Amino acid sequence: MSEPSSPAPPGAPSVPPTAVDPLARAGSEVLGGPAGRRLGGDGPWWARALPVAVFLTSAAVAVGVATRHHCRAQGWNTPDQFVHACYSDLPVVFTSSGLANGLGPYDDGVALNQPPVTAALAWLLARLAPHEVTVAAQRTYFDVSSVLLLLAALVVTVSVWATTGRGRGWDVLLVAVSPVLALSGLLSLDLAGVALATAGTACWARRRPVAAGVLLGLAVAARTYPVLVLLAIALLAVRTGRHRAAATTVLAAVLAWLAVDLPLALTRPGAWSAYLSAFFEQRAGYGSPWVLPQLAQQAVGAEGTSGLPGTAVVVLSVGAWIAWTALVGVFALWAPRRPRLPQVAFLLVAGCCALGVSFPPQASLWLLPLAVLAVPRWRDQVLWWAAEAAYYGAVWLYIAGQTNTDRALPPELYALFLLLRLAAVAWLVVCVVREARAPRRDAVRSTPGLDDPAGGDFDGAPDALVVRIG
């Protein structure tokens, strides 16, 4: 049986990463060396983990705005928006979906294809921008969206900090300084759904199952992936036998989701289900392993370059998801020691991203808080960051080449960056599996007094069911 994670006593300092992480210690030499006693509990309030992380998160979003300077000034036009890597779905969808004409999210003539909470946010933001298809209107919409996404990023940061556990508050810097946040945070409204899901996870960690369920239910109504966080909770409830809190959370999530989705499903079924039906009609998208056959055809100059048929891609993707989910379920019940909640959730979401019909850059935001909580090691995170940043530049150059071959990235090079990104995600998966099987390698469980600080009711719980194979 594991001991539950000890709550931090008042004023208990978090250990700076330069004191425990070799890569963070080596990197700190650029800034004058490892942190001293004044960076943390013995220093001023603004030098502690959360205020520093809030500042750096705000700086990361500011960097995201700065990288869109060309598009803000000249407009989001093809191929410039890809060549200058300043693309964002936000202004493009604003003008192309019908929102710029003052229409509602489910009015006739509007094509958002988004879950209800995201669609509602897009419409509310459109109310703050001029109802016209101009560069000025696009810029206004992007700017007001950036303010909302800054708030969402801060919610993610605070929620991760609240979930890290005693002595590990500085792990939140892995969110704040991640290039995933700076580069992809303003691509779409995905960060709003990530904020809801991360806040729900923090409530679960604080043993508030109803609040956790409501937030996770709203998160599912914003981005569907948080249903995998609920599945992770259910799997660990089976392993520990602690069903009551998990059932309460799942029930609250279902009710919250129904409260948002059911009225729309009954009154506007076609518009409501558009984002679901669109999944079954798409071909392999950017970032997906299923687009590799198409890239191979392009590289060799084949006559047909359409790749796999859309139906085959959907079947392969859904089949891979089912198989991966089954494997993670078996692993969660089989591992010698109960995996931590972020580890199980990360495995599920990583499989969803890497095996999906598409894996756009903004989908990495789904992984970011879970990756930090599951693998809070700077070396592993930096490897992932490097692959994400390289892919981010590559995908825009490849897309630009569809309309301007003078500035094109060859398909074989794009395929290489795609594979490097998938390999980086796979490496994080390997780290999670390795540390779950050998908890002495786990940075969290090797911290005195910690078991599963994000686990809520599962923290320190004994096993009720363990599956033995072989």
PDB file of C-alpha atoms in Angstrom, residues 112-398:
ATOM      1  CA  LEU A 112     -18.063  26.306 -37.640  1.00  0.00           C
ATOM      2  CA  ASN A 113     -18.001  22.510 -37.195  1.00  0.00           C
ATOM      3  CA  GLN A 114     -17.016  22.938 -33.551  1.00  0.00           C
ATOM      4  CA  PRO A 115     -18.321  21.475 -30.273  1.00  0.00           C
ATOM      5  CA  PRO A 116     -20.927  23.689 -28.547  1.00  0.00           C
ATOM      6  CA  VAL A 117     -18.751  25.445 -25.956  1.00  0.00           C
ATOM      7  CA  THR A 118     -16.093  26.290 -28.544  1.00  0.00           C
ATOM      8  CA  ALA A 119     -18.748  27.445 -31.011  1.00  0.00           C
ATOM      9  CA  ALA A 120     -20.330  29.660 -28.362  1.00  0.00           C
ATOM     10  CA  LEU A 121     -16.967  31.200 -27.480  1.00  0.00           C
ATOM     11  CA  ALA A 122     -16.227  31.864 -31.149  1.00  0.00           C
ATOM     12  CA  TRP A 123     -19.580  33.625 -31.506  1.00  0.00           C
ATOM     13  CA  LEU A 124     -19.163  35.701 -28.329  1.00  0.00           C
ATOM     14  CA  LEU A 125     -15.731  36.845 -29.467  1.00  0.00           C
ATOM     15  CA  ALA A 126     -17.183  37.735 -32.870  1.00  0.00           C
ATOM     16  CA  ARG A 127     -19.627  40.074 -31.109  1.00  0.00           C
ATOM     17  CA  LEU A 128     -16.612  42.170 -30.085  1.00  0.00           C
ATOM     18  CA  ALA A 129     -15.262  42.527 -33.630  1.00  0.00           C
ATOM     19  CA  PRO A 130     -16.643  44.531 -36.571  1.00  0.00           C
ATOM     20  CA  HIS A 131     -19.088  42.533 -38.660  1.00  0.00           C
ATOM     21  CA  GLU A 132     -17.160  42.831 -41.900  1.00  0.00           C
ATOM     22  CA  VAL A 133     -14.670  40.804 -43.922  1.00  0.00           C
ATOM     23  CA  THR A 134     -11.644  43.080 -43.621  1.00  0.00           C
ATOM     24  CA  VAL A 135      -8.101  42.893 -42.292  1.00  0.00           C
ATOM     25  CA  ALA A 136      -9.066  45.278 -39.482  1.00  0.00           C
ATOM     26  CA  ALA A 137     -11.947  43.013 -38.425  1.00  0.00           C
ATOM     27  CA  GLN A 138      -9.702  39.957 -38.545  1.00  0.00           C
ATOM     28  CA  ARG A 139      -7.113  41.758 -36.428  1.00  0.00           C
ATOM     29  CA  THR A 140      -9.699  42.781 -33.848  1.00  0.00           C
ATOM     30  CA  TYR A 141     -11.066  39.253 -33.637  1.00  0.00           C
ATOM     31  CA  PHE A 142      -7.561  37.833 -33.228  1.00  0.00           C
ATOM     32  CA  ASP A 143      -6.715  40.369 -30.530  1.00  0.00           C
ATOM     33  CA  VAL A 144      -9.814  39.773 -28.400  1.00  0.00           C
ATOM     34  CA  SER A 145      -9.348  36.023 -28.823  1.00  0.00           C
ATOM     35  CA  SER A 146      -5.764  36.392 -27.625  1.00  0.00           C
ATOM     36  CA  VAL A 147      -6.976  37.980 -24.392  1.00  0.00           C
ATOM     37  CA  LEU A 148      -9.314  35.041 -23.766  1.00  0.00           C
ATOM     38  CA  LEU A 149      -6.566  32.552 -24.574  1.00  0.00           C
ATOM     39  CA  LEU A 150      -4.161  34.337 -22.223  1.00  0.00           C
ATOM     40  CA  LEU A 151      -6.692  33.810 -19.431  1.00  0.00           C
ATOM     41  CA  ALA A 152      -7.037  30.168 -20.480  1.00  0.00           C
ATOM     42  CA  ALA A 153      -3.255  29.719 -20.439  1.00  0.00           C
ATOM     43  CA  LEU A 154      -3.116  31.195 -16.935  1.00  0.00           C
ATOM     44  CA  VAL A 155      -5.838  28.777 -15.796  1.00  0.00           C
ATOM     45  CA  VAL A 156      -3.772  25.888 -17.171  1.00  0.00           C
ATOM     46  CA  THR A 157      -0.676  27.150 -15.361  1.00  0.00           C
ATOM     47  CA  VAL A 158      -2.413  27.652 -12.011  1.00  0.00           C
ATOM     48  CA  SER A 159      -4.172  24.280 -12.302  1.00  0.00           C
ATOM     49  CA  VAL A 160      -0.943  22.419 -13.044  1.00  0.00           C
ATOM     50  CA  TRP A 161       0.759  24.181 -10.132  1.00  0.00           C
ATOM     51  CA  ALA A 162      -2.099  23.154  -7.840  1.00  0.00           C
ATOM     52  CA  THR A 163      -1.731  19.534  -8.962  1.00  0.00           C
ATOM     53  CA  THR A 164       2.032  19.052  -8.748  1.00  0.00           C
ATOM     54  CA  GLY A 165       2.259  18.100  -5.078  1.00  0.00           C
ATOM     55  CA  ARG A 166       4.434  19.090  -2.162  1.00  0.00           C
ATOM     56  CA  GLY A 167       7.915  20.193  -3.128  1.00  0.00           C
ATOM     57  CA  ARG A 168       7.299  20.046  -6.896  1.00  0.00           C
ATOM     58  CA  GLY A 169       5.634  23.400  -7.554  1.00  0.00           C
ATOM     59  CA  TRP A 170       8.443  24.471  -9.877  1.00  0.00           C
ATOM     60  CA  ASP A 171       7.417  21.727 -12.324  1.00  0.00           C
ATOM     61  CA  VAL A 172       4.857  24.244 -13.574  1.00  0.00           C
ATOM     62  CA  LEU A 173       7.679  26.045 -15.400  1.00  0.00           C
ATOM     63  CA  LEU A 174       7.586  23.185 -17.895  1.00  0.00           C
ATOM     64  CA  VAL A 175       4.216  24.561 -18.984  1.00  0.00           C
ATOM     65  CA  ALA A 176       5.140  28.232 -18.840  1.00  0.00           C
ATOM     66  CA  VAL A 177       8.323  28.059 -20.925  1.00  0.00           C
ATOM     67  CA  SER A 178       7.180  25.394 -23.372  1.00  0.00           C
ATOM     68  CA  PRO A 179       7.364  26.454 -27.039  1.00  0.00           C
ATOM     69  CA  VAL A 180       4.181  24.422 -27.535  1.00  0.00           C
ATOM     70  CA  LEU A 181       2.321  27.138 -25.627  1.00  0.00           C
ATOM     71  CA  ALA A 182       4.094  30.024 -27.339  1.00  0.00           C
ATOM     72  CA  LEU A 183       3.761  28.666 -30.890  1.00  0.00           C
ATOM     73  CA  SER A 184       0.409  26.856 -30.838  1.00  0.00           C
ATOM     74  CA  GLY A 185      -1.524  28.585 -28.067  1.00  0.00           C
ATOM     75  CA  LEU A 186      -3.059  31.154 -30.441  1.00  0.00           C
ATOM     76  CA  LEU A 187      -3.734  28.827 -33.368  1.00  0.00           C
ATOM     77  CA  SER A 188      -7.304  28.099 -32.285  1.00  0.00           C
ATOM     78  CA  LEU A 189      -9.628  28.047 -29.283  1.00  0.00           C
ATOM     79  CA  ASP A 190      -8.320  24.625 -28.196  1.00  0.00           C
ATOM     80  CA  LEU A 191      -6.615  26.209 -25.202  1.00  0.00           C
ATOM     81  CA  ALA A 192     -10.005  27.051 -23.697  1.00  0.00           C
ATOM     82  CA  GLY A 193     -10.940  23.367 -23.650  1.00  0.00           C
ATOM     83  CA  VAL A 194      -7.508  22.488 -22.250  1.00  0.00           C
ATOM     84  CA  ALA A 195      -8.062  25.012 -19.455  1.00  0.00           C
ATOM     85  CA  LEU A 196     -11.386  23.427 -18.500  1.00  0.00           C
ATOM     86  CA  ALA A 197      -9.890  19.925 -18.558  1.00  0.00           C
ATOM     87  CA  THR A 198      -6.844  20.922 -16.496  1.00  0.00           C
ATOM     88  CA  ALA A 199      -8.974  22.804 -13.966  1.00  0.00           C
ATOM     89  CA  GLY A 200     -11.187  19.727 -13.690  1.00  0.00           C
ATOM     90  CA  THR A 201      -8.142  17.560 -13.049  1.00  0.00           C
ATOM     91  CA  ALA A 202      -6.985  19.996 -10.350  1.00  0.00           C
ATOM     92  CA  CYS A 203     -10.401  19.776  -8.671  1.00  0.00           C
ATOM     93  CA  TRP A 204     -10.165  15.986  -8.749  1.00  0.00           C
ATOM     94  CA  ALA A 205      -6.709  16.227  -7.156  1.00  0.00           C
ATOM     95  CA  ARG A 206      -8.227  18.393  -4.398  1.00  0.00           C
ATOM     96  CA  ARG A 207     -10.952  15.764  -3.838  1.00  0.00           C
ATOM     97  CA  ARG A 208     -13.815  17.840  -5.196  1.00  0.00           C
ATOM     98  CA  PRO A 209     -15.499  15.270  -7.427  1.00  0.00           C
ATOM     99  CA  VAL A 210     -18.586  17.304  -8.345  1.00  0.00           C
ATOM    100  CA  ALA A 211     -16.604  20.369  -9.419  1.00  0.00           C
ATOM    101  CA  ALA A 212     -14.195  18.093 -11.271  1.00  0.00           C
ATOM    102  CA  GLY A 213     -17.056  16.430 -13.117  1.00  0.00           C
ATOM    103  CA  VAL A 214     -18.732  19.703 -14.089  1.00  0.00           C
ATOM    104  CA  LEU A 215     -15.501  21.138 -15.451  1.00  0.00           C
ATOM    105  CA  LEU A 216     -14.585  17.950 -17.291  1.00  0.00           C
ATOM    106  CA  GLY A 217     -18.084  17.734 -18.742  1.00  0.00           C
ATOM    107  CA  LEU A 218     -17.790  21.304 -20.031  1.00  0.00           C
ATOM    108  CA  ALA A 219     -14.332  20.425 -21.350  1.00  0.00           C
ATOM    109  CA  VAL A 220     -15.809  17.549 -23.358  1.00  0.00           C
ATOM    110  CA  ALA A 221     -18.362  20.019 -24.736  1.00  0.00           C
ATOM    111  CA  ALA A 222     -15.455  22.232 -25.819  1.00  0.00           C
ATOM    112  CA  ARG A 223     -12.966  19.586 -27.026  1.00  0.00           C
ATOM    113  CA  THR A 224     -13.878  15.905 -27.029  1.00  0.00           C
ATOM    114  CA  TYR A 225     -10.506  14.573 -25.817  1.00  0.00           C
ATOM    115  CA  PRO A 226     -11.189  15.152 -22.054  1.00  0.00           C
ATOM    116  CA  VAL A 227     -13.450  12.112 -22.138  1.00  0.00           C
ATOM    117  CA  LEU A 228     -10.155  10.209 -21.984  1.00  0.00           C
ATOM    118  CA  VAL A 229      -9.331  11.884 -18.661  1.00  0.00           C
ATOM    119  CA  LEU A 230     -12.647  10.556 -17.359  1.00  0.00           C
ATOM    120  CA  LEU A 231     -11.727   7.120 -18.708  1.00  0.00           C
ATOM    121  CA  ALA A 232      -8.409   7.303 -16.837  1.00  0.00           C
ATOM    122  CA  ILE A 233     -10.298   8.072 -13.621  1.00  0.00           C
ATOM    123  CA  ALA A 234     -12.614   5.120 -14.271  1.00  0.00           C
ATOM    124  CA  LEU A 235      -9.695   2.725 -14.884  1.00  0.00           C
ATOM    125  CA  LEU A 236      -7.965   3.683 -11.645  1.00  0.00           C
ATOM    126  CA  ALA A 237     -11.266   3.433  -9.790  1.00  0.00           C
ATOM    127  CA  VAL A 238     -11.442  -0.193 -10.919  1.00  0.00           C
ATOM    128  CA  ARG A 239      -7.872  -0.822  -9.803  1.00  0.00           C
ATOM    129  CA  THR A 240      -8.276   0.792  -6.371  1.00  0.00           C
ATOM    130  CA  GLY A 241     -11.912  -0.101  -5.713  1.00  0.00           C
ATOM    131  CA  ARG A 242     -12.592   3.567  -4.913  1.00  0.00           C
ATOM    132  CA  HIS A 243     -15.712   3.896  -7.024  1.00  0.00           C
ATOM    133  CA  ARG A 244     -17.821   6.470  -5.214  1.00  0.00           C
ATOM    134  CA  ALA A 245     -15.871   9.640  -6.005  1.00  0.00           C
ATOM    135  CA  ALA A 246     -15.159   8.441  -9.552  1.00  0.00           C
ATOM    136  CA  ALA A 247     -18.829   7.678 -10.172  1.00  0.00           C
ATOM    137  CA  THR A 248     -19.787  11.097  -8.809  1.00  0.00           C
ATOM    138  CA  THR A 249     -17.328  12.798 -11.141  1.00  0.00           C
ATOM    139  CA  VAL A 250     -18.438  10.833 -14.192  1.00  0.00           C
ATOM    140  CA  LEU A 251     -22.117  11.477 -13.417  1.00  0.00           C
ATOM    141  CA  ALA A 252     -21.505  15.203 -12.923  1.00  0.00           C
ATOM    142  CA  ALA A 253     -19.583  15.279 -16.212  1.00  0.00           C
ATOM    143  CA  VAL A 254     -22.389  13.551 -18.101  1.00  0.00           C
ATOM    144  CA  LEU A 255     -24.988  15.932 -16.648  1.00  0.00           C
ATOM    145  CA  ALA A 256     -22.868  18.992 -17.465  1.00  0.00           C
ATOM    146  CA  TRP A 257     -22.320  17.751 -21.011  1.00  0.00           C
ATOM    147  CA  LEU A 258     -26.027  17.027 -21.457  1.00  0.00           C
ATOM    148  CA  ALA A 259     -26.965  20.458 -20.104  1.00  0.00           C
ATOM    149  CA  VAL A 260     -24.931  22.036 -22.903  1.00  0.00           C
ATOM    150  CA  ASP A 261     -25.402  19.582 -25.771  1.00  0.00           C
ATOM    151  CA  LEU A 262     -28.900  18.167 -25.353  1.00  0.00           C
ATOM    152  CA  PRO A 263     -30.847  21.394 -26.058  1.00  0.00           C
ATOM    153  CA  LEU A 264     -28.825  21.923 -29.240  1.00  0.00           C
ATOM    154  CA  ALA A 265     -29.138  18.282 -30.276  1.00  0.00           C
ATOM    155  CA  LEU A 266     -32.921  18.521 -29.950  1.00  0.00           C
ATOM    156  CA  THR A 267     -33.433  21.923 -31.562  1.00  0.00           C
ATOM    157  CA  ARG A 268     -30.643  22.028 -34.174  1.00  0.00           C
ATOM    158  CA  PRO A 269     -29.585  18.398 -34.689  1.00  0.00           C
ATOM    159  CA  GLY A 270     -27.919  18.965 -38.044  1.00  0.00           C
ATOM    160  CA  ALA A 271     -25.846  21.955 -36.951  1.00  0.00           C
ATOM    161  CA  TRP A 272     -25.015  20.365 -33.588  1.00  0.00           C
ATOM    162  CA  SER A 273     -23.755  17.084 -35.095  1.00  0.00           C
ATOM    163  CA  ALA A 274     -21.748  18.735 -37.881  1.00  0.00           C
ATOM    164  CA  TYR A 275     -18.461  18.480 -35.988  1.00  0.00           C
ATOM    165  CA  LEU A 276     -19.098  14.775 -35.347  1.00  0.00           C
ATOM    166  CA  SER A 277     -20.154  13.872 -38.874  1.00  0.00           C
ATOM    167  CA  ALA A 278     -17.220  15.838 -40.314  1.00  0.00           C
ATOM    168  CA  PHE A 279     -14.857  13.355 -38.689  1.00  0.00           C
ATOM    169  CA  PHE A 280     -16.176  10.504 -40.842  1.00  0.00           C
ATOM    170  CA  GLU A 281     -15.873  12.546 -44.037  1.00  0.00           C
ATOM    171  CA  GLN A 282     -12.239  13.660 -43.813  1.00  0.00           C
ATOM    172  CA  ARG A 283      -9.105  12.293 -45.393  1.00  0.00           C
ATOM    173  CA  ALA A 284      -5.734  11.923 -43.695  1.00  0.00           C
ATOM    174  CA  GLY A 285      -4.684  15.302 -42.349  1.00  0.00           C
ATOM    175  CA  TYR A 286      -1.450  17.044 -41.485  1.00  0.00           C
ATOM    176  CA  GLY A 287       0.596  15.438 -38.720  1.00  0.00           C
ATOM    177  CA  SER A 288      -1.075  12.038 -38.972  1.00  0.00           C
ATOM    178  CA  PRO A 289       0.862   8.853 -39.754  1.00  0.00           C
ATOM    179  CA  TRP A 290      -1.929   8.021 -42.198  1.00  0.00           C
ATOM    180  CA  VAL A 291      -0.807  10.874 -44.480  1.00  0.00           C
ATOM    181  CA  LEU A 292       2.590   9.218 -45.076  1.00  0.00           C
ATOM    182  CA  PRO A 293       1.407   7.164 -48.116  1.00  0.00           C
ATOM    183  CA  GLN A 294       0.308  10.405 -49.774  1.00  0.00           C
ATOM    184  CA  LEU A 295       3.680  12.026 -49.043  1.00  0.00           C
ATOM    185  CA  ALA A 296       5.445   8.996 -50.502  1.00  0.00           C
ATOM    186  CA  GLN A 297       3.385   9.299 -53.688  1.00  0.00           C
ATOM    187  CA  GLN A 298       4.298  12.975 -53.963  1.00  0.00           C
ATOM    188  CA  ALA A 299       7.978  12.292 -53.323  1.00  0.00           C
ATOM    189  CA  VAL A 300       8.269   9.779 -56.175  1.00  0.00           C
ATOM    190  CA  GLY A 301       6.094  11.814 -58.537  1.00  0.00           C
ATOM    191  CA  ALA A 302       3.340   9.230 -58.837  1.00  0.00           C
ATOM    192  CA  GLU A 303       0.333  10.036 -61.004  1.00  0.00           C
ATOM    193  CA  GLY A 304      -2.108   9.691 -58.136  1.00  0.00           C
ATOM    194  CA  THR A 305      -1.225  11.604 -54.965  1.00  0.00           C
ATOM    195  CA  SER A 306      -4.466  11.303 -53.026  1.00  0.00           C
ATOM    196  CA  GLY A 307      -3.101   8.790 -50.540  1.00  0.00           C
ATOM    197  CA  LEU A 308      -5.345   6.441 -48.605  1.00  0.00           C
ATOM    198  CA  PRO A 309      -9.110   6.638 -49.207  1.00  0.00           C
ATOM    199  CA  GLY A 310     -10.986   8.624 -46.564  1.00  0.00           C
ATOM    200  CA  THR A 311     -12.968   5.590 -45.404  1.00  0.00           C
ATOM    201  CA  ALA A 312      -9.780   3.566 -44.941  1.00  0.00           C
ATOM    202  CA  VAL A 313      -8.197   6.360 -42.895  1.00  0.00           C
ATOM    203  CA  VAL A 314     -11.195   6.576 -40.569  1.00  0.00           C
ATOM    204  CA  VAL A 315     -11.317   2.784 -40.139  1.00  0.00           C
ATOM    205  CA  LEU A 316      -7.585   2.599 -39.450  1.00  0.00           C
ATOM    206  CA  SER A 317      -7.706   5.484 -37.008  1.00  0.00           C
ATOM    207  CA  VAL A 318     -10.713   4.225 -35.054  1.00  0.00           C
ATOM    208  CA  GLY A 319      -9.303   0.694 -35.006  1.00  0.00           C
ATOM    209  CA  ALA A 320      -5.945   1.970 -33.736  1.00  0.00           C
ATOM    210  CA  TRP A 321      -7.689   4.023 -31.028  1.00  0.00           C
ATOM    211  CA  ILE A 322      -9.652   1.016 -29.821  1.00  0.00           C
ATOM    212  CA  ALA A 323      -6.561  -1.185 -29.724  1.00  0.00           C
ATOM    213  CA  TRP A 324      -4.481   1.485 -27.959  1.00  0.00           C
ATOM    214  CA  THR A 325      -7.191   2.182 -25.387  1.00  0.00           C
ATOM    215  CA  ALA A 326      -7.437  -1.540 -24.635  1.00  0.00           C
ATOM    216  CA  LEU A 327      -3.663  -1.747 -24.202  1.00  0.00           C
ATOM    217  CA  VAL A 328      -3.610   1.233 -21.835  1.00  0.00           C
ATOM    218  CA  GLY A 329      -6.510  -0.250 -19.880  1.00  0.00           C
ATOM    219  CA  VAL A 330      -4.659  -3.529 -19.447  1.00  0.00           C
ATOM    220  CA  PHE A 331      -1.480  -1.681 -18.485  1.00  0.00           C
ATOM    221  CA  ALA A 332      -3.302   0.405 -15.856  1.00  0.00           C
ATOM    222  CA  LEU A 333      -4.624  -2.773 -14.234  1.00  0.00           C
ATOM    223  CA  TRP A 334      -1.463  -4.861 -14.747  1.00  0.00           C
ATOM    224  CA  ALA A 335       1.442  -2.560 -13.773  1.00  0.00           C
ATOM    225  CA  PRO A 336       3.224  -3.764 -10.613  1.00  0.00           C
ATOM    226  CA  ARG A 337       2.314  -0.502  -8.897  1.00  0.00           C
ATOM    227  CA  ARG A 338      -0.753   1.587  -9.639  1.00  0.00           C
ATOM    228  CA  PRO A 339       0.158   4.187 -12.289  1.00  0.00           C
ATOM    229  CA  ARG A 340      -0.446   7.811 -11.410  1.00  0.00           C
ATOM    230  CA  LEU A 341      -3.552   9.457 -12.878  1.00  0.00           C
ATOM    231  CA  PRO A 342      -1.599  11.844 -15.170  1.00  0.00           C
ATOM    232  CA  GLN A 343       0.378   8.881 -16.501  1.00  0.00           C
ATOM    233  CA  VAL A 344      -2.741   6.958 -17.534  1.00  0.00           C
ATOM    234  CA  ALA A 345      -4.422  10.075 -18.938  1.00  0.00           C
ATOM    235  CA  PHE A 346      -1.310  11.015 -20.906  1.00  0.00           C
ATOM    236  CA  LEU A 347      -1.046   7.555 -22.454  1.00  0.00           C
ATOM    237  CA  LEU A 348      -4.672   7.687 -23.584  1.00  0.00           C
ATOM    238  CA  VAL A 349      -4.472  11.213 -25.020  1.00  0.00           C
ATOM    239  CA  ALA A 350      -1.075  10.619 -26.662  1.00  0.00           C
ATOM    240  CA  GLY A 351      -2.500   7.629 -28.519  1.00  0.00           C
ATOM    241  CA  CYS A 352      -5.527   9.665 -29.556  1.00  0.00           C
ATOM    242  CA  CYS A 353      -3.265  12.365 -31.015  1.00  0.00           C
ATOM    243  CA  ALA A 354      -0.611  10.201 -32.646  1.00  0.00           C
ATOM    244  CA  LEU A 355      -3.020   7.703 -34.209  1.00  0.00           C
ATOM    245  CA  GLY A 356      -5.742  10.144 -35.245  1.00  0.00           C
ATOM    246  CA  VAL A 357      -6.919  11.167 -38.681  1.00  0.00           C
ATOM    247  CA  SER A 358      -4.955  14.390 -38.192  1.00  0.00           C
ATOM    248  CA  PHE A 359      -2.538  15.716 -35.585  1.00  0.00           C
ATOM    249  CA  PRO A 360      -2.445  19.506 -36.020  1.00  0.00           C
ATOM    250  CA  PRO A 361       0.059  21.603 -34.032  1.00  0.00           C
ATOM    251  CA  GLN A 362      -2.623  22.861 -31.632  1.00  0.00           C
ATOM    252  CA  ALA A 363      -3.488  19.298 -30.601  1.00  0.00           C
ATOM    253  CA  SER A 364      -0.163  19.241 -28.757  1.00  0.00           C
ATOM    254  CA  LEU A 365      -1.777  21.638 -26.284  1.00  0.00           C
ATOM    255  CA  TRP A 366      -3.927  18.689 -25.164  1.00  0.00           C
ATOM    256  CA  LEU A 367      -0.749  16.852 -24.235  1.00  0.00           C
ATOM    257  CA  LEU A 368       1.116  19.730 -22.592  1.00  0.00           C
ATOM    258  CA  PRO A 369      -0.293  19.763 -19.018  1.00  0.00           C
ATOM    259  CA  LEU A 370      -0.559  15.967 -18.908  1.00  0.00           C
ATOM    260  CA  ALA A 371       3.007  15.558 -20.184  1.00  0.00           C
ATOM    261  CA  VAL A 372       4.308  17.913 -17.492  1.00  0.00           C
ATOM    262  CA  LEU A 373       2.469  16.063 -14.731  1.00  0.00           C
ATOM    263  CA  ALA A 374       3.345  12.624 -16.097  1.00  0.00           C
ATOM    264  CA  VAL A 375       7.022  13.226 -17.017  1.00  0.00           C
ATOM    265  CA  PRO A 376       8.326  16.271 -15.112  1.00  0.00           C
ATOM    266  CA  ARG A 377      11.888  15.927 -16.365  1.00  0.00           C
ATOM    267  CA  TRP A 378      13.523  18.734 -18.320  1.00  0.00           C
ATOM    268  CA  ARG A 379      15.551  16.493 -20.640  1.00  0.00           C
ATOM    269  CA  ASP A 380      12.534  14.579 -21.882  1.00  0.00           C
ATOM    270  CA  GLN A 381      10.414  17.698 -22.193  1.00  0.00           C
ATOM    271  CA  VAL A 382      13.110  19.572 -24.141  1.00  0.00           C
ATOM    272  CA  LEU A 383      13.415  16.688 -26.602  1.00  0.00           C
ATOM    273  CA  TRP A 384       9.674  16.878 -27.210  1.00  0.00           C
ATOM    274  CA  TRP A 385       9.744  20.668 -27.448  1.00  0.00           C
ATOM    275  CA  ALA A 386      12.491  20.563 -30.072  1.00  0.00           C
ATOM    276  CA  ALA A 387      10.521  18.119 -32.234  1.00  0.00           C
ATOM    277  CA  GLU A 388       7.342  20.203 -31.882  1.00  0.00           C
ATOM    278  CA  ALA A 389       9.115  23.451 -32.796  1.00  0.00           C
ATOM    279  CA  ALA A 390      10.787  21.860 -35.822  1.00  0.00           C
ATOM    280  CA  TYR A 391       7.500  20.382 -37.013  1.00  0.00           C
ATOM    281  CA  TYR A 392       5.722  23.702 -36.485  1.00  0.00           C
ATOM    282  CA  GLY A 393       8.006  25.404 -38.990  1.00  0.00           C
ATOM    283  CA  ALA A 394       7.969  22.472 -41.390  1.00  0.00           C
ATOM    284  CA  VAL A 395       4.208  22.083 -41.691  1.00  0.00           C
ATOM    285  CA  TRP A 396       3.649  25.712 -42.697  1.00  0.00           C
ATOM    286  CA  LEU A 397       6.370  25.577 -45.348  1.00  0.00           C
ATOM    287  CA  TYR A 398       4.905  22.365 -46.708  1.00  0.00           C
TER     288      TYR A 398
END
